[in-house]
Amino acid sequence: MNELINYSKKKIASASNVFKRYLFERIDTDRQLIGIKGARGSGKTTLLLQLLKDKNKSEVLYVSLDNLYFTNNSLYDLASAFSKRGGKYLYIDEVHKYPNWSQEIKNIYDSMEDLKLIFTSSSALEINKGKYDLSRRAVIFDLVGLSYREFLEFKYSIKLPAVSFVDIMSKHEDIVDLYLNNIKPLKYFEEYLEIGYYPFFKKEGKFYHQQLAQTINIVIETDLPAIYNVDYNTVLKLKKILFLLGEMVPYIPNLKKLAQQVGTTRDSLLKYLHLLHNAHILKWLGRDSFGINFMNKPEKLYLDNTNIAFALTKNADLGTLRETFFLNQVSAESKVTYPEVGDFMVDDEYLVEVGGKSKDYKQIAGINNSFIAADNIEYGNGNKIPLWLFGFLY
């Protein structure tokens, strides 16, 4: 245990506090149990370490459950020993790498009320469907990739406030006036679309897209099998789906044809698409605002974010990038569904068509609460809103 404590101290000390993600201020560390889900590379570990930095060093412990220590030692026994030594904050990384993690965390929660737990997991982990449902005990957060706003702060130290979707729709012209005093938003927008979503772009530099492709591969080969117990044949099919869709998105699914191309059944294909959606590799767009159900087919499929498009394809389509950006950024804070006309319905209220600066209202003419999110404009006018502004939601 002393080795774990020493390792924890080094990790916490090495974590930078210069830039903090949007979730940092939303997490109440006095709660007894918190879960943070997120894609590999989204910054979950850094967030945990930052949350521990301002606490009493003798009362905190960071552990990752892929540590070899846990091959012969249980998480529960570690928590018990740590609690007896006066520990108050136990932050647990990579829970999906540990068998029976939900049972042991439940037991810790029930028997050590003074111990505050935060755990992280892959975005693919369905916490409420485990053997021991922790969703009633834990507050669960999703950590998505960097917003355009966060990217500007992280890379260029341009710090601007976030704004709500409702405020953008109702007073975007006033908001843009404030932002344009500090930034030329189109100057950095293409760079964000290409490399700005995952924080590790800073470390990887010119090898970023190669590393991102490898990260996606690890998720499919390692994380999904650990969570869903899928076999090697399924892994190959997941890779084939991603290869096929990488060049086709946004894709209106012909499930029969796609299933034949992949070499599987329609029902199995839907399950595979559901896995890739949960892993934040694909984005499943349906008509149902109550969530994704793999028994109902998606109306449209996108890659999760624009950076993945650049990692998987040589010539990313500009129109696709625009739609992917809007869906990715807005769905982090709102429900986005597929409408009868237009590109996206947000929170069952706002109809949005995405396009370039010359995009007109022809497709959505006469529809109440309909808007255009237009690329390559700094200012909007009326119901035409700059696309870049939707990168300031978190």
Short mmCIF file of C-alpha atoms in Angstrom, two decimals:
data_model
loop_
_atom_site.label_atom_id
_atom_site.label_comp_id
_atom_site.label_asym_id
_atom_site.label_seq_id
_atom_site.Cartn_x
_atom_site.Cartn_y
_atom_site.Cartn_z
CA MET A 1 0.00 0.00 0.00
CA ASN A 2 2.88 2.38 0.70
CA GLU A 3 3.96 2.06 -2.93
CA LEU A 4 0.47 3.09 -4.04
CA ILE A 5 0.56 6.09 -1.70
CA ASN A 6 3.94 7.21 -3.04
CA TYR A 7 2.77 6.75 -6.62
CA SER A 8 -0.36 8.75 -5.83
CA LYS A 9 1.67 11.63 -4.37
CA LYS A 10 3.87 11.79 -7.47
CA LYS A 11 0.89 11.75 -9.83
CA ILE A 12 -0.96 14.49 -7.94
CA ALA A 13 2.16 16.66 -7.70
CA SER A 14 2.82 16.34 -11.44
CA ALA A 15 -0.70 17.36 -12.51
CA SER A 16 -0.92 20.89 -13.89
CA ASN A 17 -3.54 23.27 -12.55
CA VAL A 18 -3.11 25.85 -15.30
CA PHE A 19 -6.13 24.67 -17.30
CA LYS A 20 -9.22 22.99 -15.87
CA ARG A 21 -12.02 21.28 -17.78
CA TYR A 22 -15.64 22.44 -17.64
CA LEU A 23 -16.54 19.63 -15.22
CA PHE A 24 -14.11 20.78 -12.55
CA GLU A 25 -16.48 23.42 -11.15
CA ARG A 26 -19.52 21.15 -11.40
CA ILE A 27 -18.21 18.37 -9.16
CA ASP A 28 -19.00 18.52 -5.45
CA THR A 29 -16.19 16.52 -3.85
CA ASP A 30 -18.11 16.32 -0.56
CA ARG A 31 -20.56 13.86 -2.10
CA GLN A 32 -19.95 10.27 -1.06
CA LEU A 33 -19.97 8.71 -4.54
CA ILE A 34 -19.38 10.23 -7.97
CA GLY A 35 -18.75 8.57 -11.32
CA ILE A 36 -17.07 10.18 -14.33
CA LYS A 37 -17.49 8.53 -17.72
CA GLY A 38 -15.55 9.62 -20.75
CA ALA A 39 -13.81 8.55 -23.91
CA ARG A 40 -10.21 7.39 -23.72
CA GLY A 41 -8.04 10.50 -23.99
CA SER A 42 -10.69 12.97 -22.85
CA GLY A 43 -8.80 13.93 -19.67
CA LYS A 44 -10.44 11.93 -16.89
CA THR A 45 -7.19 11.13 -15.07
CA THR A 46 -6.02 14.74 -15.11
CA LEU A 47 -9.38 15.86 -13.75
CA LEU A 48 -9.15 13.40 -10.84
CA LEU A 49 -5.66 14.57 -9.95
CA GLN A 50 -6.65 18.24 -10.11
CA LEU A 51 -9.59 17.60 -7.79
CA LEU A 52 -7.17 16.10 -5.25
CA LYS A 53 -4.53 18.83 -5.44
CA ASP A 54 -6.07 21.26 -2.96
CA LYS A 55 -6.85 18.65 -0.31
CA ASN A 56 -4.83 17.50 2.71
CA LYS A 57 -2.09 15.24 1.32
CA SER A 58 -2.48 12.71 4.13
CA GLU A 59 -6.19 12.26 3.37
CA VAL A 60 -6.10 11.55 -0.37
CA LEU A 61 -5.28 8.55 -2.54
CA TYR A 62 -5.38 8.13 -6.30
CA VAL A 63 -5.30 4.59 -7.70
CA SER A 64 -5.73 3.12 -11.16
CA LEU A 65 -7.33 -0.32 -11.25
CA ASP A 66 -5.09 -1.50 -14.06
CA ASN A 67 -2.20 -1.43 -11.55
CA LEU A 68 -0.64 -4.86 -10.95
CA TYR A 69 -1.27 -4.37 -7.22
CA PHE A 70 -4.88 -5.36 -7.81
CA THR A 71 -4.03 -8.77 -9.24
CA ASN A 72 -3.49 -9.99 -5.66
CA ASN A 73 -5.25 -7.32 -3.59
CA SER A 74 -8.87 -6.21 -3.51
CA LEU A 75 -10.14 -2.68 -3.88
CA TYR A 76 -12.33 -3.12 -0.81
CA ASP A 77 -9.37 -4.12 1.39
CA LEU A 78 -7.36 -1.15 0.12
CA ALA A 79 -10.24 1.22 0.88
CA SER A 80 -10.63 -0.25 4.35
CA ALA A 81 -6.92 0.10 5.16
CA PHE A 82 -6.84 3.63 3.74
CA SER A 83 -9.89 4.65 5.78
CA LYS A 84 -8.35 3.30 8.99
CA ARG A 85 -5.26 5.45 8.33
CA GLY A 86 -7.42 8.57 8.21
CA GLY A 87 -8.04 8.62 4.48
CA LYS A 88 -11.02 10.65 3.31
CA TYR A 89 -10.80 10.89 -0.47
CA LEU A 90 -10.25 7.77 -2.59
CA TYR A 91 -10.27 8.46 -6.34
CA ILE A 92 -10.34 5.39 -8.54
CA ASP A 93 -9.33 5.39 -12.21
CA GLU A 94 -10.24 2.81 -14.89
CA VAL A 95 -12.84 0.83 -12.94
CA HIS A 96 -13.81 -1.16 -16.03
CA LYS A 97 -10.41 -2.88 -15.81
CA TYR A 98 -11.34 -4.52 -12.49
CA PRO A 99 -13.64 -7.55 -12.08
CA ASN A 100 -16.66 -6.99 -9.82
CA TRP A 101 -15.81 -3.31 -9.48
CA SER A 102 -19.46 -2.31 -8.98
CA GLN A 103 -19.95 -4.77 -6.11
CA GLU A 104 -16.84 -3.63 -4.27
CA ILE A 105 -17.62 0.07 -4.72
CA LYS A 106 -21.15 -0.58 -3.45
CA ASN A 107 -19.72 -2.38 -0.40
CA ILE A 108 -17.28 0.49 0.25
CA TYR A 109 -20.13 2.99 -0.08
CA ASP A 110 -22.33 1.05 2.35
CA SER A 111 -19.69 0.35 5.02
CA MET A 112 -17.36 3.40 4.93
CA GLU A 113 -19.61 6.44 4.97
CA ASP A 114 -16.77 8.87 5.76
CA LEU A 115 -14.85 7.90 2.62
CA LYS A 116 -15.55 10.05 -0.44
CA LEU A 117 -15.21 8.11 -3.69
CA ILE A 118 -14.86 9.30 -7.26
CA PHE A 119 -14.38 6.69 -9.96
CA THR A 120 -13.79 6.98 -13.70
CA SER A 121 -14.72 4.60 -16.46
CA SER A 122 -14.82 4.26 -20.20
CA SER A 123 -17.71 6.09 -21.83
CA ALA A 124 -18.88 2.68 -23.06
CA LEU A 125 -19.64 1.47 -19.53
CA GLU A 126 -23.38 1.40 -18.81
CA ILE A 127 -23.22 1.97 -15.07
CA ASN A 128 -26.93 1.45 -14.50
CA LYS A 129 -26.86 -1.97 -16.18
CA GLY A 130 -24.16 -3.56 -14.05
CA LYS A 131 -24.75 -6.39 -11.62
CA TYR A 132 -24.87 -3.79 -8.86
CA ASP A 133 -26.65 -0.67 -10.06
CA LEU A 134 -24.71 2.32 -8.72
CA SER A 135 -26.75 4.92 -10.56
CA ARG A 136 -29.07 5.35 -7.56
CA ARG A 137 -26.12 5.93 -5.23
CA ALA A 138 -23.73 7.85 -7.46
CA VAL A 139 -23.95 11.13 -9.32
CA ILE A 140 -22.71 10.34 -12.82
CA PHE A 141 -20.99 12.89 -15.07
CA ASP A 142 -19.94 12.58 -18.71
CA LEU A 143 -16.61 14.15 -19.63
CA VAL A 144 -16.63 14.86 -23.35
CA GLY A 145 -13.75 16.26 -25.40
CA LEU A 146 -12.69 19.88 -25.52
CA SER A 147 -15.23 22.40 -26.73
CA TYR A 148 -14.04 25.09 -29.12
CA ARG A 149 -14.09 27.48 -26.15
CA GLU A 150 -11.89 25.16 -24.07
CA PHE A 151 -9.50 24.62 -26.98
CA LEU A 152 -8.94 28.36 -27.24
CA GLU A 153 -8.10 28.54 -23.55
CA PHE A 154 -6.00 25.35 -23.52
CA LYS A 155 -3.81 26.21 -26.52
CA TYR A 156 -3.93 29.99 -26.82
CA SER A 157 -4.81 31.13 -23.27
CA ILE A 158 -7.88 32.91 -24.63
CA LYS A 159 -10.35 32.62 -21.77
CA LEU A 160 -14.00 33.31 -22.51
CA PRO A 161 -17.21 32.38 -20.67
CA ALA A 162 -19.53 29.58 -21.74
CA VAL A 163 -23.06 30.39 -22.87
CA SER A 164 -26.27 28.36 -22.87
CA PHE A 165 -27.94 27.03 -26.00
CA VAL A 166 -31.12 28.96 -25.22
CA ASP A 167 -29.16 32.22 -24.94
CA ILE A 168 -27.43 31.57 -28.26
CA MET A 169 -30.78 31.08 -29.97
CA SER A 170 -32.35 34.19 -28.45
CA LYS A 171 -29.51 36.74 -28.31
CA HIS A 172 -26.58 35.49 -30.37
CA GLU A 173 -25.87 38.93 -31.83
CA ASP A 174 -25.28 40.44 -28.38
CA ILE A 175 -23.11 37.49 -27.34
CA VAL A 176 -20.98 37.70 -30.47
CA ASP A 177 -20.39 41.42 -29.86
CA LEU A 178 -18.85 40.57 -26.48
CA TYR A 179 -16.71 37.72 -27.82
CA LEU A 180 -15.37 39.64 -30.82
CA ASN A 181 -13.71 42.11 -28.48
CA ASN A 182 -11.35 39.29 -27.47
CA ILE A 183 -11.08 36.92 -30.42
CA LYS A 184 -11.31 36.44 -34.16
CA PRO A 185 -13.22 33.16 -33.97
CA LEU A 186 -12.75 32.02 -37.57
CA LYS A 187 -8.96 32.28 -37.24
CA TYR A 188 -8.70 29.13 -35.12
CA PHE A 189 -11.87 27.26 -36.09
CA GLU A 190 -10.45 25.01 -38.82
CA GLU A 191 -7.56 24.09 -36.54
CA TYR A 192 -10.01 23.05 -33.84
CA LEU A 193 -11.98 20.89 -36.28
CA GLU A 194 -8.77 19.11 -37.24
CA ILE A 195 -6.88 18.67 -33.97
CA GLY A 196 -8.66 20.39 -31.07
CA TYR A 197 -11.02 17.87 -29.47
CA TYR A 198 -8.76 15.61 -27.39
CA PRO A 199 -6.36 17.29 -24.94
CA PHE A 200 -3.47 15.01 -25.91
CA PHE A 201 -3.04 16.94 -29.19
CA LYS A 202 -0.57 19.16 -27.30
CA LYS A 203 1.68 16.26 -26.43
CA GLU A 204 1.45 14.41 -29.74
CA GLY A 205 1.99 17.32 -32.13
CA LYS A 206 2.26 16.16 -35.74
CA PHE A 207 1.63 12.55 -34.68
CA TYR A 208 -1.77 13.42 -33.19
CA HIS A 209 -3.97 11.80 -35.84
CA GLN A 210 -1.83 8.67 -35.81
CA GLN A 211 -2.15 8.49 -32.02
CA LEU A 212 -5.90 9.12 -32.22
CA ALA A 213 -6.32 6.24 -34.67
CA GLN A 214 -4.32 4.02 -32.30
CA THR A 215 -6.48 5.17 -29.37
CA ILE A 216 -9.64 4.19 -31.25
CA ASN A 217 -8.04 0.83 -31.98
CA ILE A 218 -7.31 0.29 -28.27
CA VAL A 219 -10.91 1.12 -27.38
CA ILE A 220 -12.20 -1.47 -29.84
CA GLU A 221 -9.59 -4.14 -29.04
CA THR A 222 -9.30 -3.68 -25.26
CA ASP A 223 -11.97 -1.51 -23.64
CA LEU A 224 -15.06 -2.90 -25.34
CA PRO A 225 -14.06 -6.55 -24.78
CA ALA A 226 -13.39 -5.77 -21.10
CA ILE A 227 -16.82 -4.18 -20.66
CA TYR A 228 -19.06 -6.25 -22.92
CA ASN A 229 -17.14 -9.53 -23.09
CA VAL A 230 -17.11 -9.43 -26.89
CA ASP A 231 -14.97 -11.95 -28.75
CA TYR A 232 -12.26 -11.41 -31.36
CA ASN A 233 -14.69 -11.99 -34.22
CA THR A 234 -16.85 -9.14 -32.93
CA VAL A 235 -13.78 -6.90 -32.66
CA LEU A 236 -13.05 -7.53 -36.34
CA LYS A 237 -16.63 -6.66 -37.27
CA LEU A 238 -16.49 -3.43 -35.24
CA LYS A 239 -13.35 -2.43 -37.11
CA LYS A 240 -14.96 -3.24 -40.44
CA ILE A 241 -18.02 -1.13 -39.59
CA LEU A 242 -15.79 1.81 -38.69
CA PHE A 243 -13.76 1.37 -41.89
CA LEU A 244 -16.90 1.31 -44.03
CA LEU A 245 -18.63 4.20 -42.29
CA GLY A 246 -15.51 6.35 -42.06
CA GLU A 247 -15.86 7.24 -45.74
CA MET A 248 -19.67 7.28 -45.83
CA VAL A 249 -20.80 9.47 -42.91
CA PRO A 250 -23.21 11.09 -42.48
CA TYR A 251 -24.83 7.79 -43.32
CA ILE A 252 -28.54 7.08 -43.56
CA PRO A 253 -28.44 3.40 -42.70
CA ASN A 254 -29.44 0.70 -45.12
CA LEU A 255 -29.10 -1.91 -42.40
CA LYS A 256 -29.63 -4.91 -44.65
CA LYS A 257 -26.90 -3.81 -47.05
CA LEU A 258 -24.49 -2.79 -44.29
CA ALA A 259 -25.06 -6.07 -42.43
CA GLN A 260 -24.22 -7.99 -45.61
CA GLN A 261 -21.04 -5.95 -46.09
CA VAL A 262 -19.98 -6.62 -42.51
CA GLY A 263 -21.03 -10.27 -42.60
CA THR A 264 -23.53 -10.24 -39.76
CA THR A 265 -27.25 -10.08 -39.00
CA ARG A 266 -29.35 -6.93 -38.76
CA ASP A 267 -29.86 -7.32 -35.00
CA SER A 268 -26.15 -7.91 -34.39
CA LEU A 269 -25.28 -4.90 -36.54
CA LEU A 270 -27.53 -2.68 -34.41
CA LYS A 271 -25.78 -3.92 -31.27
CA TYR A 272 -22.37 -3.20 -32.82
CA LEU A 273 -23.44 0.34 -33.78
CA HIS A 274 -24.71 0.82 -30.24
CA LEU A 275 -21.31 -0.23 -28.83
CA LEU A 276 -19.48 2.23 -31.08
CA HIS A 277 -21.90 5.00 -30.06
CA ASN A 278 -21.38 4.27 -26.36
CA ALA A 279 -17.62 4.32 -26.90
CA HIS A 280 -17.90 7.84 -28.40
CA ILE A 281 -16.56 6.69 -31.76
CA LEU A 282 -19.81 6.99 -33.70
CA LYS A 283 -22.77 9.29 -33.10
CA TRP A 284 -26.18 7.65 -33.36
CA LEU A 285 -28.88 10.13 -34.36
CA GLY A 286 -32.46 8.94 -33.89
CA ARG A 287 -35.95 10.40 -33.71
CA ASP A 288 -36.47 9.41 -30.08
CA SER A 289 -35.48 12.12 -27.60
CA PHE A 290 -35.57 9.68 -24.67
CA GLY A 291 -32.26 8.06 -25.50
CA ILE A 292 -30.55 5.51 -27.71
CA ASN A 293 -32.21 2.12 -28.01
CA PHE A 294 -30.35 -0.41 -30.13
CA MET A 295 -33.61 -2.18 -30.98
CA ASN A 296 -34.65 0.93 -32.97
CA LYS A 297 -32.51 1.74 -35.97
CA PRO A 298 -30.66 5.07 -36.14
CA GLU A 299 -31.94 7.57 -38.68
CA LYS A 300 -28.43 8.82 -39.37
CA LEU A 301 -24.89 7.98 -38.30
CA TYR A 302 -21.98 10.38 -37.83
CA LEU A 303 -18.47 10.05 -36.48
CA ASP A 304 -18.42 11.28 -32.89
CA ASN A 305 -16.28 14.34 -33.60
CA THR A 306 -14.43 16.04 -36.42
CA ASN A 307 -10.97 14.99 -35.22
CA ILE A 308 -11.88 11.33 -35.80
CA ALA A 309 -12.83 12.22 -39.38
CA PHE A 310 -9.33 13.59 -40.00
CA ALA A 311 -7.75 10.55 -38.33
CA LEU A 312 -9.69 8.04 -40.44
CA THR A 313 -10.06 9.75 -43.82
CA LYS A 314 -7.74 11.61 -46.14
CA ASN A 315 -10.33 14.02 -47.49
CA ALA A 316 -12.88 14.98 -44.87
CA ASP A 317 -15.96 16.55 -46.47
CA LEU A 318 -16.55 20.15 -45.34
CA GLY A 319 -20.33 19.80 -45.15
CA THR A 320 -19.96 16.68 -43.04
CA LEU A 321 -17.47 18.40 -40.74
CA ARG A 322 -19.91 21.25 -40.14
CA GLU A 323 -22.77 18.91 -39.23
CA THR A 324 -20.51 16.73 -37.08
CA PHE A 325 -19.24 19.77 -35.18
CA PHE A 326 -22.75 21.02 -34.46
CA LEU A 327 -24.04 17.61 -33.35
CA ASN A 328 -20.98 16.91 -31.21
CA GLN A 329 -20.96 20.24 -29.38
CA VAL A 330 -24.70 20.66 -28.89
CA SER A 331 -25.36 17.06 -27.80
CA ALA A 332 -22.97 17.52 -24.87
CA GLU A 333 -25.56 19.73 -23.15
CA SER A 334 -28.84 19.10 -25.03
CA LYS A 335 -30.94 16.36 -26.61
CA VAL A 336 -30.45 16.27 -30.38
CA THR A 337 -32.73 14.24 -32.64
CA TYR A 338 -33.42 13.71 -36.32
CA PRO A 339 -36.29 15.87 -37.67
CA GLU A 340 -38.65 15.40 -40.61
CA VAL A 341 -36.99 18.37 -42.37
CA GLY A 342 -33.74 20.17 -41.65
CA ASP A 343 -30.64 18.65 -40.08
CA PHE A 344 -31.23 18.61 -36.33
CA MET A 345 -33.96 19.08 -33.73
CA VAL A 346 -32.64 20.33 -30.38
CA ASP A 347 -34.58 19.68 -27.17
CA ASP A 348 -37.73 19.00 -29.21
CA GLU A 349 -38.02 22.74 -29.82
CA TYR A 350 -35.36 24.22 -32.10
CA LEU A 351 -35.00 23.13 -35.74
CA VAL A 352 -31.51 23.75 -37.12
CA GLU A 353 -30.12 23.54 -40.65
CA VAL A 354 -26.31 23.59 -40.90
CA GLY A 355 -24.43 25.00 -43.89
CA GLY A 356 -22.08 27.61 -45.31
CA LYS A 357 -22.46 31.38 -45.20
CA SER A 358 -24.73 31.43 -48.26
CA LYS A 359 -27.14 28.83 -46.83
CA ASP A 360 -30.76 29.97 -47.25
CA TYR A 361 -34.01 29.10 -45.49
CA LYS A 362 -35.54 27.17 -48.39
CA GLN A 363 -35.54 23.76 -46.67
CA ILE A 364 -37.00 25.09 -43.41
CA ALA A 365 -39.14 27.95 -44.72
CA GLY A 366 -42.32 28.61 -42.77
CA ILE A 367 -41.37 26.43 -39.79
CA ASN A 368 -41.53 28.06 -36.37
CA ASN A 369 -38.35 28.16 -34.31
CA SER A 370 -36.16 27.23 -37.27
CA PHE A 371 -32.57 28.45 -37.57
CA ILE A 372 -29.49 28.24 -39.74
CA ALA A 373 -26.07 27.54 -38.22
CA ALA A 374 -23.77 29.05 -40.84
CA ASP A 375 -20.03 28.52 -41.24
CA ASN A 376 -17.58 31.24 -42.30
CA ILE A 377 -19.47 34.14 -40.75
CA GLU A 378 -18.39 36.09 -37.66
CA TYR A 379 -21.76 37.72 -37.03
CA GLY A 380 -25.24 36.32 -37.40
CA ASN A 381 -28.48 38.06 -38.17
CA GLY A 382 -31.97 37.12 -37.05
CA ASN A 383 -32.32 33.35 -37.25
CA LYS A 384 -28.94 32.88 -38.93
CA ILE A 385 -26.32 32.11 -36.30
CA PRO A 386 -22.53 31.67 -36.66
CA LEU A 387 -21.65 27.97 -36.49
CA TRP A 388 -18.53 28.59 -34.38
CA LEU A 389 -20.66 30.01 -31.56
CA PHE A 390 -22.03 26.53 -30.78
CA GLY A 391 -18.51 25.68 -29.63
CA PHE A 392 -19.03 27.86 -26.53
CA LEU A 393 -21.69 25.78 -24.79
CA TYR A 394 -19.33 24.29 -22.16
#
